[in-house]
mmCIF file of C-alpha atoms in Angstrom:
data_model
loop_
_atom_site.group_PDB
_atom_site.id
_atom_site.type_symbol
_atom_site.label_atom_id
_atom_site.label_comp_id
_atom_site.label_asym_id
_atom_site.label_seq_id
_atom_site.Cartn_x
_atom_site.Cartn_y
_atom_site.Cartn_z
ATOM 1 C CA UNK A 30 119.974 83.686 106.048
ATOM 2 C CA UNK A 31 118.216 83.952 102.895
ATOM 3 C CA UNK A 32 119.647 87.167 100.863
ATOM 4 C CA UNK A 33 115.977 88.185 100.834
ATOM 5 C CA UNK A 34 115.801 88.175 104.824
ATOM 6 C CA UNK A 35 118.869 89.882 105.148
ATOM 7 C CA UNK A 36 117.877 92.657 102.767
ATOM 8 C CA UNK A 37 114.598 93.243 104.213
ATOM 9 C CA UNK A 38 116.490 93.479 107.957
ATOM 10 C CA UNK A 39 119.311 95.904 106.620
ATOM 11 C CA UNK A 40 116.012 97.691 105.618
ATOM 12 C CA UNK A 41 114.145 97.366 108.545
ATOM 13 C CA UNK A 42 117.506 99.529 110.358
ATOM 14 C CA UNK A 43 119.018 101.519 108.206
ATOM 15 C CA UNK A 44 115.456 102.988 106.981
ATOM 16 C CA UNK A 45 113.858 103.839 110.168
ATOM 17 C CA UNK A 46 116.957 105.456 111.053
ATOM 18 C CA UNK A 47 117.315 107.705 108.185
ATOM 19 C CA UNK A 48 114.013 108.862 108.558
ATOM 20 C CA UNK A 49 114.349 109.646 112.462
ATOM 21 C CA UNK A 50 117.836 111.918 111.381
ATOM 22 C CA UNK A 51 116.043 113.370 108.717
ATOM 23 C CA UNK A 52 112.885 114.703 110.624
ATOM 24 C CA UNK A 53 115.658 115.529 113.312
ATOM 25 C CA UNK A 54 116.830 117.870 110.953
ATOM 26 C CA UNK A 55 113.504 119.121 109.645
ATOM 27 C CA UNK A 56 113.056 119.889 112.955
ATOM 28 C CA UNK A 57 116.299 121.853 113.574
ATOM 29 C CA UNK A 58 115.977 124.074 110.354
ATOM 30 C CA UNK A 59 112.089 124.969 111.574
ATOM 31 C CA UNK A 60 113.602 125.584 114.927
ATOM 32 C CA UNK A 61 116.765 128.277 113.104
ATOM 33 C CA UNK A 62 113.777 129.810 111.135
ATOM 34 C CA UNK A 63 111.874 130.213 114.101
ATOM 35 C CA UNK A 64 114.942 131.915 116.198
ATOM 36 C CA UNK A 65 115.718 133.990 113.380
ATOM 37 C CA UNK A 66 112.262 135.577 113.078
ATOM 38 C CA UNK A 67 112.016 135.774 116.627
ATOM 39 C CA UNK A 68 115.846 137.689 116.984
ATOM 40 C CA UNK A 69 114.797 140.181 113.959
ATOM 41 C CA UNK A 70 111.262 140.590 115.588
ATOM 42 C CA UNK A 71 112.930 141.421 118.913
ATOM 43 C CA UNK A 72 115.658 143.978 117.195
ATOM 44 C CA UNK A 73 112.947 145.760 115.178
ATOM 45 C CA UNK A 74 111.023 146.199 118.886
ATOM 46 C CA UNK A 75 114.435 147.268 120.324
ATOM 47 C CA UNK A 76 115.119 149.662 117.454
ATOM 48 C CA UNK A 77 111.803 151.074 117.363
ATOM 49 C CA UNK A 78 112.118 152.385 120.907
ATOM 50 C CA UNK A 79 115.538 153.863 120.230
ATOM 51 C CA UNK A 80 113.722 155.511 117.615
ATOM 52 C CA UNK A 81 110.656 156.070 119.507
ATOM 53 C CA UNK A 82 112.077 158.004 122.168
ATOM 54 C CA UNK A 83 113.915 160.075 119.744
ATOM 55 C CA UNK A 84 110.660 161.493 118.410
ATOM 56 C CA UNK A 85 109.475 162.472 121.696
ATOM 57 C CA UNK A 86 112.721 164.144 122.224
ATOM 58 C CA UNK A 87 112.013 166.177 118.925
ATOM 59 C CA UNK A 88 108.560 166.597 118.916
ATOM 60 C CA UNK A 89 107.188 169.482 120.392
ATOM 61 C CA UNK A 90 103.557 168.534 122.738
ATOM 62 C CA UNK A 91 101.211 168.396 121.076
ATOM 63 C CA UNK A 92 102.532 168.070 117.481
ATOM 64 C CA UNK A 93 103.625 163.977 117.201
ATOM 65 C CA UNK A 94 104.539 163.916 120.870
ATOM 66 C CA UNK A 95 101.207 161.712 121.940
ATOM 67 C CA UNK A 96 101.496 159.623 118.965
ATOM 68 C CA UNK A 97 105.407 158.914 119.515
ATOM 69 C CA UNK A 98 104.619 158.447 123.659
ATOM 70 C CA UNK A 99 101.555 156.230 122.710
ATOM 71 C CA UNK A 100 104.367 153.682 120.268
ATOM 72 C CA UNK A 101 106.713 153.858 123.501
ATOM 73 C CA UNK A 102 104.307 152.969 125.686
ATOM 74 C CA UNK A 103 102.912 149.996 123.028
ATOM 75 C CA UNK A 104 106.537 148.954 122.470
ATOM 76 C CA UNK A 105 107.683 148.775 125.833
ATOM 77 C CA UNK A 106 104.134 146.762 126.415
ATOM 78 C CA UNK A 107 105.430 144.328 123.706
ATOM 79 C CA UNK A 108 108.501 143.365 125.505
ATOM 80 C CA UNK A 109 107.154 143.312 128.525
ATOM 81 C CA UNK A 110 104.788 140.795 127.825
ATOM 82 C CA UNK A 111 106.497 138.231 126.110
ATOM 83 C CA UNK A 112 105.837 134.598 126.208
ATOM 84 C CA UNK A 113 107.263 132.808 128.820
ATOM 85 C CA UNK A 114 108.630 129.869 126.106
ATOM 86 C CA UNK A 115 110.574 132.557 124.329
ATOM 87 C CA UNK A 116 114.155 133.183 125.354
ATOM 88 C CA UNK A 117 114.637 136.594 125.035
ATOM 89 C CA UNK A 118 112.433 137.494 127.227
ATOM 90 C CA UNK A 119 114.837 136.366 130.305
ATOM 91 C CA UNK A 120 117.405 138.512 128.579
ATOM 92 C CA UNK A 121 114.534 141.672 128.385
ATOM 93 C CA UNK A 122 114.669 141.083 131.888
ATOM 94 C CA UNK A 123 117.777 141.239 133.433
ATOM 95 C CA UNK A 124 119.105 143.004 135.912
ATOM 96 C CA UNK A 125 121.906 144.285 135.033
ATOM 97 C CA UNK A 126 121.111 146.050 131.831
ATOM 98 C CA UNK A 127 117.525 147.110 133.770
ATOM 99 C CA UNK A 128 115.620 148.121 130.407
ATOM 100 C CA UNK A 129 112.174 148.347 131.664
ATOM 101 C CA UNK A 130 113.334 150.372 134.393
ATOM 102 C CA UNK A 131 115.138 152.478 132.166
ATOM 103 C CA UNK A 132 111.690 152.965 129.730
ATOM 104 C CA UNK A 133 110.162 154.164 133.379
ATOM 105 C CA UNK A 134 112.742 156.421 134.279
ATOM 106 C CA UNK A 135 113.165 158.135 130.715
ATOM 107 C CA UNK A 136 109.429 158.667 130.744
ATOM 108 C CA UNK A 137 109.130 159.980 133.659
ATOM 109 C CA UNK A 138 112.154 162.604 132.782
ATOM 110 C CA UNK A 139 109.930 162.760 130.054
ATOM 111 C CA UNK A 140 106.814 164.060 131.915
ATOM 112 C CA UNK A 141 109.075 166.130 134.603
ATOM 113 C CA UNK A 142 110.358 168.463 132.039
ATOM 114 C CA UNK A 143 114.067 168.946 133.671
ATOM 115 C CA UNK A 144 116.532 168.631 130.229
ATOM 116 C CA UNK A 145 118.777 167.619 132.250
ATOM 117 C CA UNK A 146 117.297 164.448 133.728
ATOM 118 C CA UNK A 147 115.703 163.378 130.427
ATOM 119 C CA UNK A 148 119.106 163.570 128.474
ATOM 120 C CA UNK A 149 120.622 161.550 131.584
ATOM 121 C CA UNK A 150 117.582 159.099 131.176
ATOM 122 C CA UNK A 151 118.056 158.736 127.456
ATOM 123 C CA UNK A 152 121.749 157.809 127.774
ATOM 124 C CA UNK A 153 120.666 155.069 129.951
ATOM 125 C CA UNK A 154 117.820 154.224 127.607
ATOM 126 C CA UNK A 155 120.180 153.809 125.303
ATOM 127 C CA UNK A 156 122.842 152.354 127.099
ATOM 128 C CA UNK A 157 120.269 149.541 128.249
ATOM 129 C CA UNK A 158 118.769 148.990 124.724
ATOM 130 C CA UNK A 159 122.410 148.281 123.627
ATOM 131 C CA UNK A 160 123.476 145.856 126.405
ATOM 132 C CA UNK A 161 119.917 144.320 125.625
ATOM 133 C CA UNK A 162 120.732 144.230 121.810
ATOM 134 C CA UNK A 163 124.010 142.743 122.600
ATOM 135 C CA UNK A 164 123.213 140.159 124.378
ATOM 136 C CA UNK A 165 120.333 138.801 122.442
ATOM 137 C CA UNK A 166 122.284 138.827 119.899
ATOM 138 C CA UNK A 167 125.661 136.850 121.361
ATOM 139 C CA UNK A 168 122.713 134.217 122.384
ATOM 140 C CA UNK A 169 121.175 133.833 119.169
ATOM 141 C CA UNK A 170 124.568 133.539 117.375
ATOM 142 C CA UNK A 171 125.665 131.094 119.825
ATOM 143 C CA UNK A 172 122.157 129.012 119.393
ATOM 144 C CA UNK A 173 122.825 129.256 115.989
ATOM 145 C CA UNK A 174 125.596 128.428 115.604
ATOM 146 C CA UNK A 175 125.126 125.198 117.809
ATOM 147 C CA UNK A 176 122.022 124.403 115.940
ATOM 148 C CA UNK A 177 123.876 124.429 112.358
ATOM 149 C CA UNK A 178 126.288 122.231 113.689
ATOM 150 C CA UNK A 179 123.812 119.847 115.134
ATOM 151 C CA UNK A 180 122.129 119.862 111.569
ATOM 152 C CA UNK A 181 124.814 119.748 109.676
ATOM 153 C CA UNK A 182 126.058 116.252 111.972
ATOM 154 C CA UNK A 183 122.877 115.078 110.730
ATOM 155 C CA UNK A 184 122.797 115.284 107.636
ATOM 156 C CA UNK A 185 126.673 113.760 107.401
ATOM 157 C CA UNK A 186 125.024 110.779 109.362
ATOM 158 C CA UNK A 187 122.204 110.623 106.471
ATOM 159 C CA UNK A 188 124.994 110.464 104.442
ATOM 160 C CA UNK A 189 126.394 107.778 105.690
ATOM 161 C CA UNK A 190 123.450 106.012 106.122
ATOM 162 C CA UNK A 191 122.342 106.476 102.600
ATOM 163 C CA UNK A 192 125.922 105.489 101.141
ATOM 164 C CA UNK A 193 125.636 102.002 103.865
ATOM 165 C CA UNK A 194 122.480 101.673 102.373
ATOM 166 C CA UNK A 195 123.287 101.952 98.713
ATOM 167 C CA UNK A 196 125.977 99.663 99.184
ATOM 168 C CA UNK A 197 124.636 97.054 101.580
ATOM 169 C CA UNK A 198 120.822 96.790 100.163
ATOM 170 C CA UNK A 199 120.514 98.520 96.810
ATOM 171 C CA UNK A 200 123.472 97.750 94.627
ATOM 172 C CA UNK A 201 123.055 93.943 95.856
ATOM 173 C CA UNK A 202 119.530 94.053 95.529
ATOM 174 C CA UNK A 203 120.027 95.706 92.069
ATOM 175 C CA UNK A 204 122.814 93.243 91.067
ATOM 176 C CA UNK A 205 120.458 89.839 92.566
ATOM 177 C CA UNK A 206 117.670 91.325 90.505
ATOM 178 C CA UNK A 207 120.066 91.318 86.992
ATOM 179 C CA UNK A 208 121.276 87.851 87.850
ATOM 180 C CA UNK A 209 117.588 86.613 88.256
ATOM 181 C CA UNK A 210 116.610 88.537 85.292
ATOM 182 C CA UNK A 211 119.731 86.584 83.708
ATOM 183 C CA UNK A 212 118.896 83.142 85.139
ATOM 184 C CA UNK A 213 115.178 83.837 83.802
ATOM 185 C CA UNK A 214 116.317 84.644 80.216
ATOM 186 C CA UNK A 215 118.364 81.562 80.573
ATOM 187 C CA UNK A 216 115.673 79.353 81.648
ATOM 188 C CA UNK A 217 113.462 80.294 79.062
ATOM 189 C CA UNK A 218 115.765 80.071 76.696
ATOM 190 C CA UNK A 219 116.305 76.613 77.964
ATOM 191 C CA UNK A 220 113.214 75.644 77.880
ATOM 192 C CA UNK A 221 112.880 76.378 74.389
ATOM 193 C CA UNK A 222 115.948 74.621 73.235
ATOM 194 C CA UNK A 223 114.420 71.577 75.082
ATOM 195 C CA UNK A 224 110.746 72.331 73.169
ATOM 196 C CA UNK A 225 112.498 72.490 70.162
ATOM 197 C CA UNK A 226 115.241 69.450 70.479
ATOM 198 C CA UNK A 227 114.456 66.121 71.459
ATOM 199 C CA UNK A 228 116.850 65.048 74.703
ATOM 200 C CA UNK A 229 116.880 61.570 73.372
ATOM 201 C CA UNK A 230 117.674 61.673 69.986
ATOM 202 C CA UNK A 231 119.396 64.999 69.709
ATOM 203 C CA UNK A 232 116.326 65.755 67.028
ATOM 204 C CA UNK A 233 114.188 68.747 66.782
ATOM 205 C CA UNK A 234 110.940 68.344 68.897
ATOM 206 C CA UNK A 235 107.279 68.893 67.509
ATOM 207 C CA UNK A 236 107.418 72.707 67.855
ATOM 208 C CA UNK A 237 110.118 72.519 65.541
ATOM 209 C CA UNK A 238 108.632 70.821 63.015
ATOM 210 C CA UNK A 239 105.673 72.978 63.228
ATOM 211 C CA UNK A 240 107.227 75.642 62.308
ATOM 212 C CA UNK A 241 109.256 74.296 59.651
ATOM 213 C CA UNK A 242 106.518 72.696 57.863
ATOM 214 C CA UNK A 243 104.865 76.058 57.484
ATOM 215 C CA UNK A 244 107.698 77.011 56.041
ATOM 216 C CA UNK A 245 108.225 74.211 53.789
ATOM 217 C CA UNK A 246 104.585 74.232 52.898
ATOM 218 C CA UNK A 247 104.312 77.751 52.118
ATOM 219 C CA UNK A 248 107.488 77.279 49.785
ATOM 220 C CA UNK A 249 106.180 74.883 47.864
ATOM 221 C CA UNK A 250 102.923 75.631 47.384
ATOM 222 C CA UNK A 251 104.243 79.332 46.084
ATOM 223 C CA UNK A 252 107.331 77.426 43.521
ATOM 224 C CA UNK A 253 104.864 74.393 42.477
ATOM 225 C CA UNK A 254 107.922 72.108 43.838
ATOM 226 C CA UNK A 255 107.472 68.816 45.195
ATOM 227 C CA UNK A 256 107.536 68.363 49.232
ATOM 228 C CA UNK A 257 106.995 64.956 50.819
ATOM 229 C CA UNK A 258 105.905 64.488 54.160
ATOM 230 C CA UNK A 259 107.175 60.923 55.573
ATOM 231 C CA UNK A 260 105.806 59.710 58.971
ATOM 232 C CA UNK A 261 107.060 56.963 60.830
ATOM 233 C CA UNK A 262 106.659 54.970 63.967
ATOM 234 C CA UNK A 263 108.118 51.891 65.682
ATOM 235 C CA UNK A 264 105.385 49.049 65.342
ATOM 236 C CA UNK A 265 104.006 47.536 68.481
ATOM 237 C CA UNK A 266 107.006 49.692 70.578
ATOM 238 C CA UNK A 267 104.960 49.327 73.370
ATOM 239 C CA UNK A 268 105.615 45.626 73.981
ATOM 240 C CA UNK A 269 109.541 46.152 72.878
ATOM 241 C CA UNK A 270 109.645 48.410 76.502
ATOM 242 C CA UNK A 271 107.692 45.759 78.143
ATOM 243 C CA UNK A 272 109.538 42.897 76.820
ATOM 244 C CA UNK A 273 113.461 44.773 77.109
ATOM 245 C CA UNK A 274 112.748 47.049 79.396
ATOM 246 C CA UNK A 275 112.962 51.010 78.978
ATOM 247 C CA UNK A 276 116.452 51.275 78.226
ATOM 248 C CA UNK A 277 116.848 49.149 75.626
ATOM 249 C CA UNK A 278 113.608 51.208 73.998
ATOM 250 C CA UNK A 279 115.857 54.369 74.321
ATOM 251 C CA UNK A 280 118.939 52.423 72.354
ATOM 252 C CA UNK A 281 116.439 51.777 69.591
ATOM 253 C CA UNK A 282 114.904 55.196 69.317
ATOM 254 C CA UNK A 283 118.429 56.794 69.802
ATOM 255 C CA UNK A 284 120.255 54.536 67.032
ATOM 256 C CA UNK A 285 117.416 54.994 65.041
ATOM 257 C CA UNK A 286 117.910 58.586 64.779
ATOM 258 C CA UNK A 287 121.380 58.237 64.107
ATOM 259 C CA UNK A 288 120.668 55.840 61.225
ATOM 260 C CA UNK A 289 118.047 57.560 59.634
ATOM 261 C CA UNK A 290 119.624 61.441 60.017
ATOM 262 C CA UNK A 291 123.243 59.707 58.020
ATOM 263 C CA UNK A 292 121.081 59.308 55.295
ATOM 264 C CA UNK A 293 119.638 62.195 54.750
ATOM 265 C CA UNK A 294 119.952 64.928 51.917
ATOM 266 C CA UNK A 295 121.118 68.280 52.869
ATOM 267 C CA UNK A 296 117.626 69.833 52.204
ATOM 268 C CA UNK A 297 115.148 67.562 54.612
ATOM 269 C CA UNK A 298 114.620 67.654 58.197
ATOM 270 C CA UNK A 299 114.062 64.937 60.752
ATOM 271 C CA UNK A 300 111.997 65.550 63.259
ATOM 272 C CA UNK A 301 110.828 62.937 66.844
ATOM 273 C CA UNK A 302 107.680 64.259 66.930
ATOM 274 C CA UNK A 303 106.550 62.254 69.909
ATOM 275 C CA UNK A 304 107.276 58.515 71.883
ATOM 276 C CA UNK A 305 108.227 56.311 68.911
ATOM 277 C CA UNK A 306 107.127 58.709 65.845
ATOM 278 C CA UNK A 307 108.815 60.319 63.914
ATOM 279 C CA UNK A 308 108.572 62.937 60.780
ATOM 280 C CA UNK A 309 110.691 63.413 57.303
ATOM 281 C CA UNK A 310 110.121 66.791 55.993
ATOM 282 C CA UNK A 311 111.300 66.237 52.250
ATOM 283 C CA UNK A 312 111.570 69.318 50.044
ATOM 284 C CA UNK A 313 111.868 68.846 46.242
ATOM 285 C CA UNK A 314 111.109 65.343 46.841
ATOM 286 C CA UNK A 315 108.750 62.772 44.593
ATOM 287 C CA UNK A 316 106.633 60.332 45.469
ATOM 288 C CA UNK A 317 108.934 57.789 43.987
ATOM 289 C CA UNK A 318 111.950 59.329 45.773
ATOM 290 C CA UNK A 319 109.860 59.636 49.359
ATOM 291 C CA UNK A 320 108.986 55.531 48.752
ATOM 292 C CA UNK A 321 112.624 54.784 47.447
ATOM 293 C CA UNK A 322 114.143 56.547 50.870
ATOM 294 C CA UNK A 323 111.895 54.503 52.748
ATOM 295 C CA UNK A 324 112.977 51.633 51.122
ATOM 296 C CA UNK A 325 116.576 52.597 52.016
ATOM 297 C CA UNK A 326 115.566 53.278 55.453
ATOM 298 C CA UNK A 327 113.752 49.722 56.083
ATOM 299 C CA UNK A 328 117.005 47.935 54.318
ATOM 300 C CA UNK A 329 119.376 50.369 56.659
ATOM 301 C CA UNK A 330 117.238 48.963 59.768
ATOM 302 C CA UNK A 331 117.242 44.951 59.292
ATOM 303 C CA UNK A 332 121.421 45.635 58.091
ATOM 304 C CA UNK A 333 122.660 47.656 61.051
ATOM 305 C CA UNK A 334 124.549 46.180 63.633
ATOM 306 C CA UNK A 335 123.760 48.381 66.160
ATOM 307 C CA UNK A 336 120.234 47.833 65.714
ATOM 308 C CA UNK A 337 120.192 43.930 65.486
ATOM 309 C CA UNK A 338 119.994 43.712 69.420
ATOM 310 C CA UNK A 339 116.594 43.806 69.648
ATOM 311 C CA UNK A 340 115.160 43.601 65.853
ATOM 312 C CA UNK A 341 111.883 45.815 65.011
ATOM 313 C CA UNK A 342 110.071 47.097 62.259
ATOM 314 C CA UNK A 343 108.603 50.622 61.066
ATOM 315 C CA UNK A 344 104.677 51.422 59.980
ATOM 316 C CA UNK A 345 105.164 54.457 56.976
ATOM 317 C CA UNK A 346 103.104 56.871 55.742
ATOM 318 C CA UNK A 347 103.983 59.279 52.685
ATOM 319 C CA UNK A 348 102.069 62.730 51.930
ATOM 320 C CA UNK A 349 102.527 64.655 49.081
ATOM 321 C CA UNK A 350 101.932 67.909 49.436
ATOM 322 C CA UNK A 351 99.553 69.291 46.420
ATOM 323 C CA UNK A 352 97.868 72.999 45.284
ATOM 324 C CA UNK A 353 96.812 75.249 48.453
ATOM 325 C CA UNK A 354 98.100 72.835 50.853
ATOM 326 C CA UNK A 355 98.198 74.108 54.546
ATOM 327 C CA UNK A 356 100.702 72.554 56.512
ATOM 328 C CA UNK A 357 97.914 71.659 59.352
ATOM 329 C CA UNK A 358 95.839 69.668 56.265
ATOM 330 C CA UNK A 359 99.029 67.839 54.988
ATOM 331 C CA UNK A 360 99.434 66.388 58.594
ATOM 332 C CA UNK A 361 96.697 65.065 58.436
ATOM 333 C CA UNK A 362 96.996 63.149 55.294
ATOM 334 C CA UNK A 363 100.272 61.731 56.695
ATOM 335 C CA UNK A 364 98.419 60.782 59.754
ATOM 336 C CA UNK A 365 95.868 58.682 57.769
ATOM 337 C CA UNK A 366 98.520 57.860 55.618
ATOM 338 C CA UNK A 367 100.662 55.946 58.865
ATOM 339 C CA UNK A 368 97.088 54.784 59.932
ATOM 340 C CA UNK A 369 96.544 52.707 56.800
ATOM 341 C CA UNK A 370 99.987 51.341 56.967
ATOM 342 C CA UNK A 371 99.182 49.701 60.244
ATOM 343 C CA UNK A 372 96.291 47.398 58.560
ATOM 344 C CA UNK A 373 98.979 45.761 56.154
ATOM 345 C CA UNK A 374 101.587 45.334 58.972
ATOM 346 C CA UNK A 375 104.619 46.119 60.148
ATOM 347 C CA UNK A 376 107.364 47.512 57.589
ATOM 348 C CA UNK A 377 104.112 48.625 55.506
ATOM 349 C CA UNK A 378 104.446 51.806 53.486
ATOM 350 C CA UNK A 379 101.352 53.482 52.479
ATOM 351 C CA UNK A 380 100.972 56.470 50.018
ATOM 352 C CA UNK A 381 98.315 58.317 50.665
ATOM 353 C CA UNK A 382 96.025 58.117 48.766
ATOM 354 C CA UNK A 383 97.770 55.170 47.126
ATOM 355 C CA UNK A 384 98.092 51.425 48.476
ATOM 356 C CA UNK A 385 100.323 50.141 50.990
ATOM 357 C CA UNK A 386 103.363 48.404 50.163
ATOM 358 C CA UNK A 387 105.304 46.361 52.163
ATOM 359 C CA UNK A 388 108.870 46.369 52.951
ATOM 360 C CA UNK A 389 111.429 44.032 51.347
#
């Protein structure tokens, strides 16, 4: 499996599941907010008739008696009539602690005037409003306490999950994406090397030379120094590779470019700048100097043993470059420059805009 395939699976598991635990646990802290508003709600009821029936205790009829009976009354009304989804209300309602019977019986001690009875039905008022209390409250702390622990497995499991995911998907996925961002840097700077350098010939390619011969150009034109542009090709190199075969074209073009670069100054640059041509770039070189290294070059050709196998001759053509020469306009006098050379023949030299002169 493809690390690609096995990312986007590990993805297609671990995700889902993180989100199910974490809206697991959304749901779980709504559900402790909820049960804590609901226990205080229920406590404030609870405490309000405790406090309630203490006013009508107090108050004489008449003077905050009716409005402390009428909050009983609305209080015990609450309780009574909670909603059948809330839990308290079974609690409320229970037997044994008999609250709503007790809010009955304490009113109607109330209402029958004996002190007696009412301070025996507010004992058990209170008495029942305290098991009530109680109890709600051992329940919620219980709930809660569950509920916390339920949410605080959770979130351990998102933990876990989100460590087995950093470690499993992300950090592989992070370290895949450096080594493609590597390889990619690589490859381009491959590529370049192989735009700039000729495979064959171990030269620099035409890109190369471009750029150099702005250089070279730019230098010259700025110092008034001499720069000679030499182009050369293999004549008729086309029928050599039919005649020898491909390989033995190769062996020419690679001993050629091991001949020619051994006897070059220092300063100038050899360039393949395509099939069978190829480029001198010549700073603070004459005329006379550009037609004597040719000279040397043709000599160096016919002499060499390596290059005897298959014998072949070069077409020249010498540029010089002059005042406000571009580098673009001095390749093109070296162009017509090898052009003219190929009217006289091979081994021809031509000077533009001078005559061509054959090789010895």
């Amino acid at each position: 499996m493809r690390f690609q395939d096995a990312a986007r699976l590990r993805y297609r598991i671990t995700l889902p599941i993180i989100l199910l635990l974490a809206l697991s646990a959304l749901h779980i802290f709504h559900t402790l907010l909820i049960e804590r508003s609901n226990l205080t709600d229920t406590q404030e009821l609870l405490n309000g008739l405790q406090a309630t029936a203490g006013e009508i205790l107090t108050s004489p009829e008449g003077m905050g008696y009716d409005s402390a009976a009428k909050a009983f009354t609305a209080i015990t009304d609450k309780l009574q009539n909670y909603p059948e989804d809330n839990r308290f209300k079974e609690l409320l309602n229970d037997e044994n602690s008999g609250l709503f019977l007790s809010t009955d019986n304490f009113l109607a001690a109330v209402k029958s005037g004996d002190n007696s009875t009412i301070k025996k039905a507010m004992r058990k008022l209170g008495l029942s409003i305290g098991m009530v209390s109680s109890d709600i409250n051992k329940s919620s702390t219980s709930d809660h306490v569950d509920l916390v622990k339920y949410e605080y497995g959770i979130l351990f499991l998102i933990c876990i999950l989100a460590v087995i995911q950093y470690y499993l998907v992300d950090s592989p996925m992070r370290d895949e994406l450096i080594r493609c961002a590597r390889e990619k840097e690589l490859s381009k700077s491959t590529i370049k090397k192989l735009a700039e350098r000729d495979t064959l010939t171990n030269l620099p390619g035409r890109m190369k030379f471009y750029e150099e011969s702005e250089k070279a150009v730019s230098t010259a034109t700025r110092y008034g120094s001499d720069l000679a542009l030499i182009k050369m090709d293999i004549h008729d190199f086309k029928t050599i590779n039919q005649q020898h075969g491909q390989k033995a074209g190769d062996k020419i073009l690679a001993g050629f470019a091991r001949v020619v670069r051994k006897n070059l100054r220092r300063p100038d640059s050899f360039f393949r700048v395509g099939g069978d041509k190829f480029i001198i770039l010549a700073p603070h070189t004459s005329v006379t100097n550009a037609k004597n290294l040719m000279e040397k070059i043709n000599k160096l050709i016919t002499r060499t043993k390596s290059l005897k196998a298959v014998p072949f001759l070069l077409n020249t053509g010498i540029a010089m470059s002059e005042h406000k020469e571009s580098a673009e306009s001095l390749l093109k006098k070296v162009d017509l420059a090898l052009n003219e050379s190929k009217k006289y023949g091979p081994g021809a030299v031509y000077t533009h805009p001078e005559s061509a002169k054959p090789a010895e």
